[in-house]
PDB file of C-alpha atoms and ligand atoms in Angstrom:
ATOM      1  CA  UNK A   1       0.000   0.000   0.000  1.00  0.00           C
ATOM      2  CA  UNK A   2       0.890   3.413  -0.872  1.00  0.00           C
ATOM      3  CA  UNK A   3       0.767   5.599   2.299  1.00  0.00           C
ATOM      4  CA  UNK A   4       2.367   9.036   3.008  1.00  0.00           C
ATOM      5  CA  UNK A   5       3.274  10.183   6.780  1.00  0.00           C
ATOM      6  CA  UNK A   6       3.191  13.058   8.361  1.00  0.00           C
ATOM      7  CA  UNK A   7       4.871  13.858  12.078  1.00  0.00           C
ATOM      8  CA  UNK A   8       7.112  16.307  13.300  1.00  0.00           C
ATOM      9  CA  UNK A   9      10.350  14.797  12.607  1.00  0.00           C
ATOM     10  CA  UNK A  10      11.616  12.232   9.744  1.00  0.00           C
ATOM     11  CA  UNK A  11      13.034  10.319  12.725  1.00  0.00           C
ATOM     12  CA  UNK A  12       9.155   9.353  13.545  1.00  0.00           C
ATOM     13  CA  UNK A  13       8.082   9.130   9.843  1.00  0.00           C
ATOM     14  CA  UNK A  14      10.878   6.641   9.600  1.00  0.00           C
ATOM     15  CA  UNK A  15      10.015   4.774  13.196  1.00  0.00           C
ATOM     16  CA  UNK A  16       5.986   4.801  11.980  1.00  0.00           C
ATOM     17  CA  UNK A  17       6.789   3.522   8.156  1.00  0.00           C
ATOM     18  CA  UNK A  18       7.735   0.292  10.146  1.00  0.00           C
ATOM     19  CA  UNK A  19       5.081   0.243  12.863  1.00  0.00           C
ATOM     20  CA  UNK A  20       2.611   0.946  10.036  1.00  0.00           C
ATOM     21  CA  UNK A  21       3.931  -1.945   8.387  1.00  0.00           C
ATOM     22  CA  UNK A  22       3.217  -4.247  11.240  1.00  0.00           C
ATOM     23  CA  UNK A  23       0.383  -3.080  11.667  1.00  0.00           C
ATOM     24  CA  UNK A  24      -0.436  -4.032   7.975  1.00  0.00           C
ATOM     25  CA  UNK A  25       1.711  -6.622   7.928  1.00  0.00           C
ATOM     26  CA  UNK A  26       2.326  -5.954   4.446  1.00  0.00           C
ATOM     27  CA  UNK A  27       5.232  -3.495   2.704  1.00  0.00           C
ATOM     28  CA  UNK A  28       4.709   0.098   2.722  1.00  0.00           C
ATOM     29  CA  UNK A  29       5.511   1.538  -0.944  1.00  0.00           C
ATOM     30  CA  UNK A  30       8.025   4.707  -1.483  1.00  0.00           C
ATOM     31  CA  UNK A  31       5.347   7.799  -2.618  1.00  0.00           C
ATOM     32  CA  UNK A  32       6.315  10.233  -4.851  1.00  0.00           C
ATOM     33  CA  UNK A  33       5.792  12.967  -2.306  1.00  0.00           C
ATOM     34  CA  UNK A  34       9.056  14.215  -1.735  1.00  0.00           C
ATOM     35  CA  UNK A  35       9.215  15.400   2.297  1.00  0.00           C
ATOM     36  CA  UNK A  36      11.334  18.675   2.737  1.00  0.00           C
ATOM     37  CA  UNK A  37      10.427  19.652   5.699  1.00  0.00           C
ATOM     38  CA  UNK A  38      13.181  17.939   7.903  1.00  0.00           C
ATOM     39  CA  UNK A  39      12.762  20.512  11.081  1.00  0.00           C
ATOM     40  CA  UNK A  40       9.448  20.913  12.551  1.00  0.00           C
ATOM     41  CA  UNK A  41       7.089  20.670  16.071  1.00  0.00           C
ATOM     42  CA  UNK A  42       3.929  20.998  16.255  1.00  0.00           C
ATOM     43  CA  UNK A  43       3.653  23.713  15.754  1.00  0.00           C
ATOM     44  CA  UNK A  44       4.747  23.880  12.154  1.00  0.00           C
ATOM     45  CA  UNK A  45       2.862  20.472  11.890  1.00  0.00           C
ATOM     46  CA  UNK A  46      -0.619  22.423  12.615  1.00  0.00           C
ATOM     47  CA  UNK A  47       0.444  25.305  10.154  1.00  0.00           C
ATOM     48  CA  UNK A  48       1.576  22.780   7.214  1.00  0.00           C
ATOM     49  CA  UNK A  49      -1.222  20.132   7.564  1.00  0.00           C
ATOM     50  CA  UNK A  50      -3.853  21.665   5.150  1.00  0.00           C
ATOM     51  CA  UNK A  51      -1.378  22.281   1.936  1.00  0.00           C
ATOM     52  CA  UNK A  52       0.155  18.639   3.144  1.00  0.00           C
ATOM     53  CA  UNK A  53      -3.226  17.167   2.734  1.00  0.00           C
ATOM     54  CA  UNK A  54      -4.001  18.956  -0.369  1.00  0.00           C
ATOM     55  CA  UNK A  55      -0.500  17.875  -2.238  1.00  0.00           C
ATOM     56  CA  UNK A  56      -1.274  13.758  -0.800  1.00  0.00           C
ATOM     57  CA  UNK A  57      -4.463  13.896  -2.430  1.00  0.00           C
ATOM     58  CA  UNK A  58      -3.837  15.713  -5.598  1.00  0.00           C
ATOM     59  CA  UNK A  59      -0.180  15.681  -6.194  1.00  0.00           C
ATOM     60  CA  UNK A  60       1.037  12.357  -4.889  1.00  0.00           C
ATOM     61  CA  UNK A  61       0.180   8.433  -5.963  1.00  0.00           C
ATOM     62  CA  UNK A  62       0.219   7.900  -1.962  1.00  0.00           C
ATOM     63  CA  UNK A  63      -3.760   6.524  -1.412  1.00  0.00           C
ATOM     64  CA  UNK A  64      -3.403   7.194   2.505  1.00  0.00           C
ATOM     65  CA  UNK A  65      -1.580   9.612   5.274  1.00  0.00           C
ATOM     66  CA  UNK A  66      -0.953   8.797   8.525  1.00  0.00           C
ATOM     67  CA  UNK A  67      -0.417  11.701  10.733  1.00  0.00           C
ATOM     68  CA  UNK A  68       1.291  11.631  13.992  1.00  0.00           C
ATOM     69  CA  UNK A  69       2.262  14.711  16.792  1.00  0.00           C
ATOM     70  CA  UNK A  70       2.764  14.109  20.561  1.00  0.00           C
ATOM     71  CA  UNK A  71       0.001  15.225  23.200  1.00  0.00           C
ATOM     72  CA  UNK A  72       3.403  16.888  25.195  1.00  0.00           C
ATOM     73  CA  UNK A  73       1.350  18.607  27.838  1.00  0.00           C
ATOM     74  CA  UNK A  74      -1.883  18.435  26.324  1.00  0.00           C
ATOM     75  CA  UNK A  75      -5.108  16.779  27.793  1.00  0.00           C
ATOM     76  CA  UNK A  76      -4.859  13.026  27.203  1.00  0.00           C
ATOM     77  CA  UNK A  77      -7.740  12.001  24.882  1.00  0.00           C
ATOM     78  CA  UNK A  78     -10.051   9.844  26.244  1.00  0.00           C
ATOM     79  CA  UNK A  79     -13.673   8.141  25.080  1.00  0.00           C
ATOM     80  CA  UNK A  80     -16.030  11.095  26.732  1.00  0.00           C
ATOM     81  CA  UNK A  81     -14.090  13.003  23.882  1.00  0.00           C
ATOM     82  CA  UNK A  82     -16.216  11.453  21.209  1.00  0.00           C
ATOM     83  CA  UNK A  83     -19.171  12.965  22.528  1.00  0.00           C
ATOM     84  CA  UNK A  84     -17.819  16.152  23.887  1.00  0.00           C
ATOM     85  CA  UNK A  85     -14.356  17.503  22.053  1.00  0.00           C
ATOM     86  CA  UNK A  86     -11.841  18.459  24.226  1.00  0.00           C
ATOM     87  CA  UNK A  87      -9.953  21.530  22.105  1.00  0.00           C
ATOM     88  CA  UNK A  88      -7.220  21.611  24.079  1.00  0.00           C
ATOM     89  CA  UNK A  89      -6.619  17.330  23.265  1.00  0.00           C
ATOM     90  CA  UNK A  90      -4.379  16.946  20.525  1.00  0.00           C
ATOM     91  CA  UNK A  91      -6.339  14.497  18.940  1.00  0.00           C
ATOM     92  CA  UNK A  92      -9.787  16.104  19.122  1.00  0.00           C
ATOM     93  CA  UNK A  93      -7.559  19.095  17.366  1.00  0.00           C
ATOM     94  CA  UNK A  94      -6.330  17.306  14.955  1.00  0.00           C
ATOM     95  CA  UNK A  95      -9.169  15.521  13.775  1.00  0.00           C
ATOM     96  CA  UNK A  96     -10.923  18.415  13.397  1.00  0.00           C
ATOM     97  CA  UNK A  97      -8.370  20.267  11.474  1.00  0.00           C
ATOM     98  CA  UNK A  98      -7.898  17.151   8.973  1.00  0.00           C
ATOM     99  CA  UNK A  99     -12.186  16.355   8.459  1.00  0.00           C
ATOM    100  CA  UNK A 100     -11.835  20.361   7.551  1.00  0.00           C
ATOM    101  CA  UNK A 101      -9.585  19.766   5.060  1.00  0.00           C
ATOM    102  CA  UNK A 102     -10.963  16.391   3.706  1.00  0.00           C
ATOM    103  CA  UNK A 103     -14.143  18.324   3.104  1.00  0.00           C
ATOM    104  CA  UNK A 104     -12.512  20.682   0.810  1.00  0.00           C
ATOM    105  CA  UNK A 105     -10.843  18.097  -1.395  1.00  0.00           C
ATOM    106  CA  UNK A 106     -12.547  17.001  -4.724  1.00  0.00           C
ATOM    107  CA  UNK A 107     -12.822  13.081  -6.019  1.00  0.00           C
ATOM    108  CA  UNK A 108     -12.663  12.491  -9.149  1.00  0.00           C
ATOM    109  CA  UNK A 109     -12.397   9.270 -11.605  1.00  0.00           C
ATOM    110  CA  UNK A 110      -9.385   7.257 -10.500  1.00  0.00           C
ATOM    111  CA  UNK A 111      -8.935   9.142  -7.239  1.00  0.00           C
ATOM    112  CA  UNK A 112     -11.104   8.260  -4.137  1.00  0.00           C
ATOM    113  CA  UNK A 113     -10.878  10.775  -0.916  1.00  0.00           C
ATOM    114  CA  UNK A 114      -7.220  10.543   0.906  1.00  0.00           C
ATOM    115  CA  UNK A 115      -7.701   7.933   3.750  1.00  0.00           C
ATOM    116  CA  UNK A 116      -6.249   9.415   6.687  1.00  0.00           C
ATOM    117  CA  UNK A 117      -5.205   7.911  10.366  1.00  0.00           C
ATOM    118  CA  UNK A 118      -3.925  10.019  13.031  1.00  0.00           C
ATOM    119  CA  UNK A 119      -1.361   8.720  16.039  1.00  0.00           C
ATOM    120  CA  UNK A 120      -0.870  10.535  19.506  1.00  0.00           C
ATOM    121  CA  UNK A 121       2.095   9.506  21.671  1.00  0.00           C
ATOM    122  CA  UNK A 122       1.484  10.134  25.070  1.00  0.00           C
ATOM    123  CA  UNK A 123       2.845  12.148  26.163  1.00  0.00           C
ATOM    124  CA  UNK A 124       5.419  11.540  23.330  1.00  0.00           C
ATOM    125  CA  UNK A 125       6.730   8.759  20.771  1.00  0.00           C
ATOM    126  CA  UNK A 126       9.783   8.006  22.902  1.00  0.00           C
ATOM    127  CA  UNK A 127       6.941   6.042  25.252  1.00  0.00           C
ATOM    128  CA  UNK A 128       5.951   3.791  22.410  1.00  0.00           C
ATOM    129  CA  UNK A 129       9.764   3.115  21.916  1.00  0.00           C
ATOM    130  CA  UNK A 130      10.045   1.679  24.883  1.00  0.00           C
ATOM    131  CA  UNK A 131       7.254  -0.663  24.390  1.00  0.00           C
ATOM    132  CA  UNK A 132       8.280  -3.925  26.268  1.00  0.00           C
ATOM    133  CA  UNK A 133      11.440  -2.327  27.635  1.00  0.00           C
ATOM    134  CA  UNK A 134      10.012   0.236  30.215  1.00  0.00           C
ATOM    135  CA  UNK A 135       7.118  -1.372  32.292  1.00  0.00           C
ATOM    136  CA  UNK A 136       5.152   1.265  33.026  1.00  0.00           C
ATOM    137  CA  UNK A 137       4.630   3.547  29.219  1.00  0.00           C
ATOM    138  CA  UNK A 138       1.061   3.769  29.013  1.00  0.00           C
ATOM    139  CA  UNK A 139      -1.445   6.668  28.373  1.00  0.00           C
ATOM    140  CA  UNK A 140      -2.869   5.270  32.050  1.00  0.00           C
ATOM    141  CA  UNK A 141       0.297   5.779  33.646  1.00  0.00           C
ATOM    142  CA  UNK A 142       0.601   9.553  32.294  1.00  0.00           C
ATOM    143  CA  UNK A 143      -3.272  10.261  33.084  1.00  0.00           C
ATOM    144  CA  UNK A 144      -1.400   9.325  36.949  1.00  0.00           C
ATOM    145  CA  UNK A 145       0.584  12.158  36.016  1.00  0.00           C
ATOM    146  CA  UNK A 146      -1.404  14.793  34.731  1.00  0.00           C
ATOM    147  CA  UNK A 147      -3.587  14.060  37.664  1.00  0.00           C
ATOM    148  CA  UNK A 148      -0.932  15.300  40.428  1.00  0.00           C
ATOM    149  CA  UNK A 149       0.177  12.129  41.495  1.00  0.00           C
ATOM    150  CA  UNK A 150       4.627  11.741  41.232  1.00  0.00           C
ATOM    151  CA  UNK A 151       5.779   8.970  38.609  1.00  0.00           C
ATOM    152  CA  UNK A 152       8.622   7.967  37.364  1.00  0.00           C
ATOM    153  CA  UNK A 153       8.881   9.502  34.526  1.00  0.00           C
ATOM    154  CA  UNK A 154       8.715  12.348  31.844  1.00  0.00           C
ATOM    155  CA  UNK A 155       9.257  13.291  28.507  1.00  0.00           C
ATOM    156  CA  UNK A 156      12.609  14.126  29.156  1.00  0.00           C
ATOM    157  CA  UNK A 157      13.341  10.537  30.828  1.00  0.00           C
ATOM    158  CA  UNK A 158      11.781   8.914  28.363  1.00  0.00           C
ATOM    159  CA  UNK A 159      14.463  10.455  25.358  1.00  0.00           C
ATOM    160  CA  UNK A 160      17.016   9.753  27.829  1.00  0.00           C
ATOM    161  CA  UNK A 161      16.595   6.200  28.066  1.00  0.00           C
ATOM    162  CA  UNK A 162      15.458   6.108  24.443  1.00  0.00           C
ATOM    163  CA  UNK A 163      18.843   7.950  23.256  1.00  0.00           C
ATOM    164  CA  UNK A 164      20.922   8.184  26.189  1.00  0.00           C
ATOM    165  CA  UNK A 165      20.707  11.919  26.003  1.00  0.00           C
ATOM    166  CA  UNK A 166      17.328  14.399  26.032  1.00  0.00           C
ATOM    167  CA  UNK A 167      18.850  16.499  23.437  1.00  0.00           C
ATOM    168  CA  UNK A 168      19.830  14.227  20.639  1.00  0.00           C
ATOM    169  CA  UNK A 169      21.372  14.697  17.099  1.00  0.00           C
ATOM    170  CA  UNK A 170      18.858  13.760  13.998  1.00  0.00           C
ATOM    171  CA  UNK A 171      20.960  10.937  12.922  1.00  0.00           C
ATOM    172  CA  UNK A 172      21.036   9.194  16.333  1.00  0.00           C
ATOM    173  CA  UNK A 173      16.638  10.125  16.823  1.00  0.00           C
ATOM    174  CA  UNK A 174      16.660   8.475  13.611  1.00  0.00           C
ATOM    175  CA  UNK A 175      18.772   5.573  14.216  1.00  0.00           C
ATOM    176  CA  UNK A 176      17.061   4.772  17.419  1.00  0.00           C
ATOM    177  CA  UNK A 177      13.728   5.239  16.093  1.00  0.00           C
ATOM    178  CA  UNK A 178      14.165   2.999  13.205  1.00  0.00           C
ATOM    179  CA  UNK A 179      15.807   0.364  15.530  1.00  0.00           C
ATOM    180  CA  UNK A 180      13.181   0.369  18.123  1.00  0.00           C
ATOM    181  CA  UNK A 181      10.169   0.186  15.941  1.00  0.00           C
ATOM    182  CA  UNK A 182      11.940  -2.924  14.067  1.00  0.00           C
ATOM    183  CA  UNK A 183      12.489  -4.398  17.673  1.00  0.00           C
ATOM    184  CA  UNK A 184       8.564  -4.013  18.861  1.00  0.00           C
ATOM    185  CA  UNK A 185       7.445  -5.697  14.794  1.00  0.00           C
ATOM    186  CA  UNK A 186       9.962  -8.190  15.436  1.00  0.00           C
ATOM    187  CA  UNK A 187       9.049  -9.192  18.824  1.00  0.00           C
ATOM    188  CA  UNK A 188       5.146  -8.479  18.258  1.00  0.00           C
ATOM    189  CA  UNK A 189       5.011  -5.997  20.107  1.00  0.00           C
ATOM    190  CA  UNK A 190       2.302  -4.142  17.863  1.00  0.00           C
ATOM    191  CA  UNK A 191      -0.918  -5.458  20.279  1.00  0.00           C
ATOM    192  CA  UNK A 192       0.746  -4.349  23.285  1.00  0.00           C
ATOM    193  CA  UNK A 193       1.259  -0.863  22.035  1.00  0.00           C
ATOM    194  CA  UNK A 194      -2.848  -0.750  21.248  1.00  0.00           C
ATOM    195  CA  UNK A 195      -3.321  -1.903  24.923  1.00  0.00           C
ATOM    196  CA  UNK A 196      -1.023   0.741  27.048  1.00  0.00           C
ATOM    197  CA  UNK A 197      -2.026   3.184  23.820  1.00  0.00           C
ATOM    198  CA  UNK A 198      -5.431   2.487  23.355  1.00  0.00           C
ATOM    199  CA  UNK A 199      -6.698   5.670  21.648  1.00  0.00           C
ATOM    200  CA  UNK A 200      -3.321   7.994  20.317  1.00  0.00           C
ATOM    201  CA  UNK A 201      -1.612   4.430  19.344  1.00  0.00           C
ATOM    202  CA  UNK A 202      -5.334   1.560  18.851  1.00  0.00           C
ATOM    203  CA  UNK A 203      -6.914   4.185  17.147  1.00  0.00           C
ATOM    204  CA  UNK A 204      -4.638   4.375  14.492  1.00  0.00           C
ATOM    205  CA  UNK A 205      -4.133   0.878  14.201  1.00  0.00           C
ATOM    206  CA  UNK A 206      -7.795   0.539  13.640  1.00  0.00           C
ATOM    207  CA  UNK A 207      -8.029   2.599  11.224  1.00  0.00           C
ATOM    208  CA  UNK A 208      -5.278   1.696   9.445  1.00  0.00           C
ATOM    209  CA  UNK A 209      -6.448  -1.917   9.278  1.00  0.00           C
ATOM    210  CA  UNK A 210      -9.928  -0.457   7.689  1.00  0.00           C
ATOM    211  CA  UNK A 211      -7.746   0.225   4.367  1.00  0.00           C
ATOM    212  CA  UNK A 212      -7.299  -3.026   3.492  1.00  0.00           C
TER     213      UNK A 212
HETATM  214 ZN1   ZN B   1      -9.683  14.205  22.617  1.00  0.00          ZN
END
């Protein structure tokens, strides 16, 4: 399958080409959509996702987009959120900014509306690195957190013991991310990630397992 990703580093678009493939347990095939945008948060990813949307659909052969960005700080999304959005959850935000821009786009013969799936690491991507290496990553664990109770860890932790530093180079991120997502497909890993990740991580494996 043909699927185009979208997160705010190519260290994650390479870690989530693999997890995607799990997922799909198939090969995910090289688009034509060539991604220049090496630097960005989320901020940038917010500002770019309507023109990245719009060149998928009409200017790439990719038939889907998966589209990742970290809740950070953000309210973790949870199922009351389906009947009553939460703006200030990431993924509440996000699918409301990317139904926005499916509306816009026209169909036409030969091209059927961009399927897209959207991915929130909570509280950020390191914690699904560490899937079956760290006990305690789960959106559960950082709802602990966010509810005033002291764990053992944060984001910063969490890139420590992913890279062995919290500020590292884009070639190591990438490295590690690309090594870690191959470890968690290998070891089948994937249905452990939808059960400590049930919506930013099962979500998108849901979805992603509609397309076929
Ligand atoms: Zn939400």
């Amino acid at each position: 399958m043909k699927i185009a990703f979208f997160s705010e580093s190519v260290a994650d678009e390479s870690a989530l080409k693999i997890l995607v493939s799990g997922i799909l347990q198939e090969e995910i095939e090289e688009t034509d959509l060539p991604n220049k945008l090496i630097y960005r948060s989320c901020t940038h990813l917010d500002k770019d996702l309507p023109a990245v949307i719009n060149a998928v659909h009409y200017n790439s052969n990719a038939e889907a987009l998966i589209v990742v960005s970290d809740s950070d700080d953000t309210p973790v999304h949870i199922n009351d959120h389906e009947e009553n959005e939460n703006e200030k959850c990431r993924l509440c935000q996000l699918r409301k900014a990317i139904e926005k821009s499916l509306s816009k786009l026209q169909t036409f013969e030969g091209k059927n509306l961009l399927k897209v799936a959207i991915g929130v690491p909570v509280p950020a991507i390191e914690a699904w690195y560490l899937i079956g290496i760290n006990p305690q990553v789960s959106s559960n664990y950082w709802i602990r957190f966010q509810n005033g109770e002291k764990i053992r860890y944060d984001r910063q932790k969490l890139k420590e013991q992913v890279y062995g530093t919290a500020r590292p180079s884009l070639k190591l991120e990438t490295e590690r991310a690309i090594e870690e997502s191959t470890r968690i497909v290998e070891n089948e890993l994937i249905e452990d990630l939808e059960t400590n990740f049930p919506q930013g991580f099962g979500k998108m494996a849901d979805e992603v397992r509609n397309w076929k």
